[in-house]
Short mmCIF file of C-alpha atoms in Angstrom, two decimals:
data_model
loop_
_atom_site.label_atom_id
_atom_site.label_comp_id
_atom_site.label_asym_id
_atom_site.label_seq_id
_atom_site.Cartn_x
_atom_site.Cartn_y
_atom_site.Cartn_z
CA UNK A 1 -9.91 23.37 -15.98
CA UNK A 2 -9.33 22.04 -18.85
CA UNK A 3 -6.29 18.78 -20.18
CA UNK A 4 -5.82 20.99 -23.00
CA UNK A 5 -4.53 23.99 -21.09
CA UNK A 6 -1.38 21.62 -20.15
CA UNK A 7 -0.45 20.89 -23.26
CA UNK A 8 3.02 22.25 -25.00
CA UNK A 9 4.88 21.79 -27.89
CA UNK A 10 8.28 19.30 -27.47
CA UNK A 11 10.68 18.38 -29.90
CA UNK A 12 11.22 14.64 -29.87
CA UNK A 13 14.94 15.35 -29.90
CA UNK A 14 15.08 16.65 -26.14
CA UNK A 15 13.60 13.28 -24.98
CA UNK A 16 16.19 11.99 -22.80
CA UNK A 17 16.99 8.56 -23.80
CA UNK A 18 20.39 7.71 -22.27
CA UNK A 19 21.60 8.83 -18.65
CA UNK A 20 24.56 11.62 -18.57
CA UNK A 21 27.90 10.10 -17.66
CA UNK A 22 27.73 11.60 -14.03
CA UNK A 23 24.44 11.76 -12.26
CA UNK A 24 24.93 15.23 -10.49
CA UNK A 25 26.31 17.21 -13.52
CA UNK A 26 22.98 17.30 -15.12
CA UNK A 27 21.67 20.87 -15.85
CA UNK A 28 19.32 22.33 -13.41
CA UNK A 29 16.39 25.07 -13.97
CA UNK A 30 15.91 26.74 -10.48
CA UNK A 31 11.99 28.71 -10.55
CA UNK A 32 11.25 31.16 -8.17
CA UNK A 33 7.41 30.60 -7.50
CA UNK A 34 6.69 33.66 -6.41
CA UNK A 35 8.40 35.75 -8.90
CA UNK A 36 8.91 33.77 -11.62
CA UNK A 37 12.43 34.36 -11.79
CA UNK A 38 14.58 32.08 -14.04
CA UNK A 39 18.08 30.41 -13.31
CA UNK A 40 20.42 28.01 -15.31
CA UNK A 41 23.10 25.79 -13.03
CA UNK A 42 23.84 22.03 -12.96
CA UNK A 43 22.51 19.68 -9.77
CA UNK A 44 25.53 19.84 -7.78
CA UNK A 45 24.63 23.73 -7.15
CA UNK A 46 21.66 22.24 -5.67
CA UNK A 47 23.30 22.71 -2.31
CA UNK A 48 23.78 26.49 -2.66
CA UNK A 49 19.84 26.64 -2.55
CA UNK A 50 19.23 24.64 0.58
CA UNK A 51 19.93 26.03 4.03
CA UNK A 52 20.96 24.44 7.15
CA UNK A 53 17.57 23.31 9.10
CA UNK A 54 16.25 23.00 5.70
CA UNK A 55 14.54 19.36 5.30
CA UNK A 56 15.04 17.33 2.28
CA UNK A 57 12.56 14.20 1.58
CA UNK A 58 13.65 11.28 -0.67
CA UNK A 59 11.42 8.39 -1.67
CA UNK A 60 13.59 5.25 -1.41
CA UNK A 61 11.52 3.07 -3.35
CA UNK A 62 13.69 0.54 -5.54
CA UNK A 63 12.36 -0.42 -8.86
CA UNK A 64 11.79 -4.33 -9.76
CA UNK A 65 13.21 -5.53 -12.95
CA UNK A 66 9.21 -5.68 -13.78
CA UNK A 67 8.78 -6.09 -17.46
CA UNK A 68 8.75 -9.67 -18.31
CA UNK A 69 8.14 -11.46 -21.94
CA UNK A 70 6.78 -15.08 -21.73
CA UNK A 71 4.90 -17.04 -23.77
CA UNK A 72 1.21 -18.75 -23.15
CA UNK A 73 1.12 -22.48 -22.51
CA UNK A 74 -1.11 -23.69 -24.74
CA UNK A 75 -0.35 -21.42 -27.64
CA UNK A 76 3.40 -20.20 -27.31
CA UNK A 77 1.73 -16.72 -28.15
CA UNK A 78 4.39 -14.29 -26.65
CA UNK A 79 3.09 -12.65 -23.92
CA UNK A 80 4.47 -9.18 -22.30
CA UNK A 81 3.59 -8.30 -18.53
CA UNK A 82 4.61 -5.64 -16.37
CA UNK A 83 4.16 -6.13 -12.76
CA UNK A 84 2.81 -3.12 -10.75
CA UNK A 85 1.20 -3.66 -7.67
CA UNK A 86 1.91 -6.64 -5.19
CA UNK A 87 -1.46 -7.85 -4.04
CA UNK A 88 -0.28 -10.48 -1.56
CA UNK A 89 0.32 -14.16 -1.05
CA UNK A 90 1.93 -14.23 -5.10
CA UNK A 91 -0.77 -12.31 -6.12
CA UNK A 92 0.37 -9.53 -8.72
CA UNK A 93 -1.77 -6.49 -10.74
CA UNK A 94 -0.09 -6.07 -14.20
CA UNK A 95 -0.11 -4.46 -17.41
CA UNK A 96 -0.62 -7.15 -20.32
CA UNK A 97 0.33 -7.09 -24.10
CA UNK A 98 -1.60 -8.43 -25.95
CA UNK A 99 -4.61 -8.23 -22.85
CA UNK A 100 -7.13 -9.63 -25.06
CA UNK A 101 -5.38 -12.75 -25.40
CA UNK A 102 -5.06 -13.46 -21.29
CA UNK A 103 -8.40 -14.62 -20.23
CA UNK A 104 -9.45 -16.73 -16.95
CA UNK A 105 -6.85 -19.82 -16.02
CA UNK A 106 -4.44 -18.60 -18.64
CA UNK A 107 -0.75 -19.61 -18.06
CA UNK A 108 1.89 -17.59 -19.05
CA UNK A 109 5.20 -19.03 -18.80
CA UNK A 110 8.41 -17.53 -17.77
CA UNK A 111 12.13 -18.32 -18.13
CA UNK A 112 11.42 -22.13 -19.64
CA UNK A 113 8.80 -22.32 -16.19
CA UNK A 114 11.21 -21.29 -13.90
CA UNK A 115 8.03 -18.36 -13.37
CA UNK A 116 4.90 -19.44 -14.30
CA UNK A 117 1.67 -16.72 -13.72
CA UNK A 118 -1.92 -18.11 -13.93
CA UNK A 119 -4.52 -15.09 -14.52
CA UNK A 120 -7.23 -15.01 -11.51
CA UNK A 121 -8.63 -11.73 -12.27
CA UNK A 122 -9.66 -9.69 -15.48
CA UNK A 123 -9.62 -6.04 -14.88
CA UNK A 124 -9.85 -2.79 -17.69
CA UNK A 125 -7.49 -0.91 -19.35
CA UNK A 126 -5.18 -4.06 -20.22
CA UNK A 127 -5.00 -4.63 -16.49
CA UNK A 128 -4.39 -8.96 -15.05
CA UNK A 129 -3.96 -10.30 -11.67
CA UNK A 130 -2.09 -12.71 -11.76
CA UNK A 131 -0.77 -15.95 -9.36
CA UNK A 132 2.61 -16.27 -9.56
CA UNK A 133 4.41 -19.93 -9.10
CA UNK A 134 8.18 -19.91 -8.27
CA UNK A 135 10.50 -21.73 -6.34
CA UNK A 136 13.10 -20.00 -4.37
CA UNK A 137 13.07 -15.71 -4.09
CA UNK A 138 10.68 -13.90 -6.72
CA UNK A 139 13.29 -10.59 -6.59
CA UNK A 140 16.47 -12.94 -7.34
CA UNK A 141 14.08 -14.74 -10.33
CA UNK A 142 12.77 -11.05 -11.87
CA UNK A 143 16.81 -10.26 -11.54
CA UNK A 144 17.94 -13.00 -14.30
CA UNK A 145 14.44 -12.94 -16.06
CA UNK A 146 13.34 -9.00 -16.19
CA UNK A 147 13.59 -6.00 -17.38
CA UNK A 148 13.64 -2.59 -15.76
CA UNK A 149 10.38 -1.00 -16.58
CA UNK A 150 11.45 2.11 -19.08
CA UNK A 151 8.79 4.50 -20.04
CA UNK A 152 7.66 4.11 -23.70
CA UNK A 153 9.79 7.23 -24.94
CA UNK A 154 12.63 5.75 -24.10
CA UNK A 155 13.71 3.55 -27.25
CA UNK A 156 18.07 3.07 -26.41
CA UNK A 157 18.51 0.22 -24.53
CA UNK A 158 19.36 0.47 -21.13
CA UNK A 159 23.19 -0.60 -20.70
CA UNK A 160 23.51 -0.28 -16.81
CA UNK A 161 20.14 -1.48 -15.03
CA UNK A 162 21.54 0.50 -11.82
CA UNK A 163 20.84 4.04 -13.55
CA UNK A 164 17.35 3.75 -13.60
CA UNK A 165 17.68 3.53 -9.72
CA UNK A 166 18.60 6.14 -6.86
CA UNK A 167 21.64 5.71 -4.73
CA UNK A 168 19.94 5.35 -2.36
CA UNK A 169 16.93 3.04 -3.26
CA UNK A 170 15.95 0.30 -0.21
CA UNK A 171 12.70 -0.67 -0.36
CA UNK A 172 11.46 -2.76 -3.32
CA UNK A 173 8.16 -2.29 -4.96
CA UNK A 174 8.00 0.12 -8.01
CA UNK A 175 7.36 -0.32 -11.46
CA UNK A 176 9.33 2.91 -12.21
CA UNK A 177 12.21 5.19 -10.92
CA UNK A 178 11.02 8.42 -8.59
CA UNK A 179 13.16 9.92 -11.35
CA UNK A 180 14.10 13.14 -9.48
CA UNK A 181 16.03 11.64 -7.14
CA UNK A 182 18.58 10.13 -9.78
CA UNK A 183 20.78 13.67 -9.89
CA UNK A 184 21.75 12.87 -6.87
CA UNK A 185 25.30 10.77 -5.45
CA UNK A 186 26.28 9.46 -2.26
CA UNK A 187 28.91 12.43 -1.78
CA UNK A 188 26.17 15.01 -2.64
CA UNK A 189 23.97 14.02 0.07
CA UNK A 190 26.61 13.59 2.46
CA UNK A 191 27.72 17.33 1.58
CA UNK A 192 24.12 18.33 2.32
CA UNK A 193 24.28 16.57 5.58
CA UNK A 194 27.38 18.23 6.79
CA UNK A 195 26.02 21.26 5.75
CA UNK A 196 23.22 21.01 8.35
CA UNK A 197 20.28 19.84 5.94
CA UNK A 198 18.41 17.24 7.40
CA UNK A 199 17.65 14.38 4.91
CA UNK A 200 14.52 11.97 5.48
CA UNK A 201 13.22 9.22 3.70
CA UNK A 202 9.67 8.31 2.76
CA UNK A 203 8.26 5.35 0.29
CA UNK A 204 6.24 5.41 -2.35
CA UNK A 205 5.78 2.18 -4.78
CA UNK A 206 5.22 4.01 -8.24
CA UNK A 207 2.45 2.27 -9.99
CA UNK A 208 0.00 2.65 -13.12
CA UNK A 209 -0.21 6.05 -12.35
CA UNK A 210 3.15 6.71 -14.28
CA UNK A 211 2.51 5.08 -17.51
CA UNK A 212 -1.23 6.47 -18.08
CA UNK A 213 -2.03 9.70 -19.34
CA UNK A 214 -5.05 12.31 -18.54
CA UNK A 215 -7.34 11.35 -21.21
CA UNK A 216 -10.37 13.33 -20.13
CA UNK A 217 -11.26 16.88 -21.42
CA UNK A 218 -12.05 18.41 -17.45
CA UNK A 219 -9.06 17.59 -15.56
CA UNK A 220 -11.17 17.15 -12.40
CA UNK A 221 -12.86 14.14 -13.76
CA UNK A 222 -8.94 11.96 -14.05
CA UNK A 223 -8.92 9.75 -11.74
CA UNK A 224 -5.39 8.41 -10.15
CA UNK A 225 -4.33 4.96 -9.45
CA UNK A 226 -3.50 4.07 -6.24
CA UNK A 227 -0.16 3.92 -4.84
CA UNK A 228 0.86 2.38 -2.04
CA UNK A 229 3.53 4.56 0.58
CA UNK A 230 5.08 3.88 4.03
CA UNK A 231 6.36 6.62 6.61
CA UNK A 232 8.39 5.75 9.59
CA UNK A 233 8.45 7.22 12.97
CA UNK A 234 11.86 8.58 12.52
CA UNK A 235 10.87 10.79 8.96
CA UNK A 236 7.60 11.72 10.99
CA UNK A 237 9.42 13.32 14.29
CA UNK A 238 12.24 15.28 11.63
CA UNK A 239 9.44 16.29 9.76
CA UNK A 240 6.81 17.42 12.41
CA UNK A 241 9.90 19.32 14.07
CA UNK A 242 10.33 21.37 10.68
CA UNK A 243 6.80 22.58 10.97
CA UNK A 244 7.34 23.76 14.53
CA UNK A 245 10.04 25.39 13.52
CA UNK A 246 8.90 26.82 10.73
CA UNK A 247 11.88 25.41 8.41
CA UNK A 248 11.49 24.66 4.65
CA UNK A 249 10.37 20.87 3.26
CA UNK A 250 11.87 20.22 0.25
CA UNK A 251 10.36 17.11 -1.35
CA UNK A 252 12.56 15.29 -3.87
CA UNK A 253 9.91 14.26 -6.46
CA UNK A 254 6.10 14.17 -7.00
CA UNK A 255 5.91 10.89 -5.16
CA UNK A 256 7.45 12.04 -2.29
CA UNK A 257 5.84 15.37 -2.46
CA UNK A 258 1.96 13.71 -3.10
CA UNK A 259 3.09 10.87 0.02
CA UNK A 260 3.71 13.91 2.66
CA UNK A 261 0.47 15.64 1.18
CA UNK A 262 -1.65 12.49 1.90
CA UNK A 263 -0.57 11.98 5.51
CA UNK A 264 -0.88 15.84 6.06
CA UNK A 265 -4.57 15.65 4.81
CA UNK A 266 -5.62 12.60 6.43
CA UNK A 267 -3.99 13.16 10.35
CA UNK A 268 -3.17 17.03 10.06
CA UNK A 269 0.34 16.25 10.97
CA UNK A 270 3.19 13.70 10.18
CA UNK A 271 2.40 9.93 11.96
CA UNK A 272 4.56 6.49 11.28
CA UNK A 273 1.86 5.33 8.71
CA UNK A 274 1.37 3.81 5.92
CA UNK A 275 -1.65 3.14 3.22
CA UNK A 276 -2.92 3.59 -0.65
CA UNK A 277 -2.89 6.92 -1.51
CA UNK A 278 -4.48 8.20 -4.51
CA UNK A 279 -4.21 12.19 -4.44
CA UNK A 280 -4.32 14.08 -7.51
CA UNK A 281 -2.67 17.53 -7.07
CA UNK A 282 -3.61 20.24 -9.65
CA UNK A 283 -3.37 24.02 -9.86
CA UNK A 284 -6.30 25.13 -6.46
CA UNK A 285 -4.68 22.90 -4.08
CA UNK A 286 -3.29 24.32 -1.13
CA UNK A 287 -0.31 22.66 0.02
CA UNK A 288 0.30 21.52 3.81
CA UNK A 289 3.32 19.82 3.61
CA UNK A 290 6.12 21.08 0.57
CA UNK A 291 7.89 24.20 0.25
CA UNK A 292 9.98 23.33 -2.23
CA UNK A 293 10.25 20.75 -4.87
CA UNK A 294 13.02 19.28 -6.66
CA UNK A 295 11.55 17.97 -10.14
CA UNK A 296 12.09 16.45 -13.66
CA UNK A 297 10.64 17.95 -16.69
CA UNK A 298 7.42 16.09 -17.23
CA UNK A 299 4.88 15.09 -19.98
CA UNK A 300 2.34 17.29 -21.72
CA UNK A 301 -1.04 17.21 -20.08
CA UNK A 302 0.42 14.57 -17.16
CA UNK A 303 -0.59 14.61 -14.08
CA UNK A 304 2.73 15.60 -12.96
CA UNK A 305 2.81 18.88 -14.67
CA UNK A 306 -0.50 19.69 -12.99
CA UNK A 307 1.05 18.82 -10.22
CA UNK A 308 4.74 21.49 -10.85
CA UNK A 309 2.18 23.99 -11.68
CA UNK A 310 -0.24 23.62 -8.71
CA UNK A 311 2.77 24.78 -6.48
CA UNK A 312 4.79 27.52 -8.34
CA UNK A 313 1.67 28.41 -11.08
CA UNK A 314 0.47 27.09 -13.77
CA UNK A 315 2.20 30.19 -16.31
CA UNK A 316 5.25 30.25 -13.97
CA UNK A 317 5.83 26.24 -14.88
CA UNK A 318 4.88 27.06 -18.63
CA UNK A 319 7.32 29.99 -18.94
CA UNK A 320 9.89 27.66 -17.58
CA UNK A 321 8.92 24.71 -19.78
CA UNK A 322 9.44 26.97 -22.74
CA UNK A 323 12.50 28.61 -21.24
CA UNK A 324 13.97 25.02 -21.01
CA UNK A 325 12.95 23.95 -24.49
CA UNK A 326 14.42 26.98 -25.97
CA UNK A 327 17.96 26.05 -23.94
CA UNK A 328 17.56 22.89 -25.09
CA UNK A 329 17.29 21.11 -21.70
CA UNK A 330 17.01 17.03 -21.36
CA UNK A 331 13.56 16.28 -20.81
CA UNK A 332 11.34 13.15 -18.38
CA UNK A 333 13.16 10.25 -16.82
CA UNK A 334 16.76 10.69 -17.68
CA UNK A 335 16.55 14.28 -18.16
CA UNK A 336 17.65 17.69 -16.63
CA UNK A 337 16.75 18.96 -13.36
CA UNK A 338 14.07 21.98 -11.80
CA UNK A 339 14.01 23.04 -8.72
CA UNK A 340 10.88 24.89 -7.60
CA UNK A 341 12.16 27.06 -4.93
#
């Protein structure tokens, strides 16, 4: 299988770079994977496809404000980091501009030193661990200091940092939005509660994985950064209960949809858990967990379009990419809506 054969033509002009006014108004593709049937609504019909016992899984991951421009010590050389993964005890994996310039015992400061980060480690691919040194709380220092972490497409300036999180975003620890999950509002998911739709919660701290693309010819040969994800008791027992009964999982997202995969391969069932996971889903996996996904519109040759088209197809996802660039739909993290059903 080959990078190449996920590759499509899209006009820069349908990269999202702003979010739409109201979150749930977005348009929404709904894909029939077994037929291949093609709809056009907005999100808030989203609740005319779910059914009561249905179970919908968010990831509830809240992004840091992660990107951070300082300047080395001894030079004053500007220095760009973005923090990824939390190592423990101030220890920090992140993404360095310029890398070559951060070698052992370089200090980077922050903010006039309110944040200083001496590198400990040198890793590939631009990749620093870093010590941080702070007084007081790191999140309430990224607040004043950061930024949020924007993909590289997106080139408008971000005027409200809350709408590159989820409504309902809890647990900190991503260096990017689960981006399907930003359609929805508070009053949408309470209308799918009433409506008899049980809603669980899952956590998975987006990492590298997001901002690197396949870059070998044989897809099989990619391999995934880890992630790190968390599932409580309470998600486990609504979620085991749906498989007795037989009732639908509808993930919210590729991270929530590749955390329930990884627990379902590892213990055969749903367990209070938690781990790295680094699971790359493409088109010959046979999924244990999802039903149904609720999606963005993703990158040529990404992971995450291997991913759409491992559950509903690989020509069923490109007939629907093409259907949705010839409608003109919003496209990646502030985009339109699909929902695999």
């Amino acid at each position: 299988m080959k990078t190449d054969d996920f590759d499509f033509e899209l006009p820069e002009r349908l990269i999202a770079q702003t979010p739409i006014k109201n979150r749930d108004e977005s348009r929404m593709l709904v894909l029939d994977k077994e037929t291949g049937n093609i709809e056009h609504k907005h999100f808030n019909e989203i609740i005319n496809y779910l059914n009561e016992g249905d179970t919908l899984v968010l990831n509830d991951t809240k992004v840091i404000p992660a990107r951070l421009y300082g300047v080395k010590e001894d030079t004053n050389a500007v220095i760009e980091i973005l923090m990824l993964k939390e190592l423990g005890e101030n220890s920090w994996e992140c993404l360095t501009k310029p890398a070559k310039r951060i070698k052992l015992g370089t200090v980077v400061s922050f903010g006039d030193g309110r944040l200083k980060a001496i590198c400990t480690e040198i890793k590939e691919e631009g990749i620093r661990v870093f010590e941080l040194k702070y007084e007081g709380i790191l999140y309430e220092i990224l607040d004043s200091l950061g930024e949020m972490p924007l993909p590289p497409y997106i080139h408008e300036k971000l005027e409200d940092k809350d709408r590159y999180q989820t409504v309902y975003a809890k647990n900190i620890g991503s260096a990017a939005a689960p981006t399907a999950g930003l359609h929805f509002t508070k009053e949408l998911i309470s209308k799918i509660e009433e409506k008899g739709i049980n809603v669980a919660y899952v956590t998975l701290h987006v990492g590298l994985g997001t901002f690197r693309p396949v870059n070998v010819e044989d897809v099989t040969k990619h391999k995934m950064h880890s992630e790190f994800y968390v599932m409580s008791k309470e998600t486990a027992d609504i979620l085991n209960k749906a498989k007795q009964e037989n009732r639908r999982i509808i993930s919210v997202g590729t991270t929530s949809t590749r955390t329930l995969e990884t627990i379902m391969n590892l213990y055969g069932e749903f367990r209070e858990c938690s781990g790295w996971t680094e699971i790359f889903i493409y088109p010959g996996y046979e999924f244990k967990a999802v039903n149904s996904l609720i999606t963005n519109f993703h990158l040529p040759k990404s992971t995450l379009v291997m991913l759409v088209s491992a559950l509903a197809g690989k020509d069923n996802i490109m007939n629907a990419y093409n259907e949705a660039i010839k409608e003109e739909y919003r496209f990646f993290s502030f985009g339109d809506s699909m929902f695999i059903k």
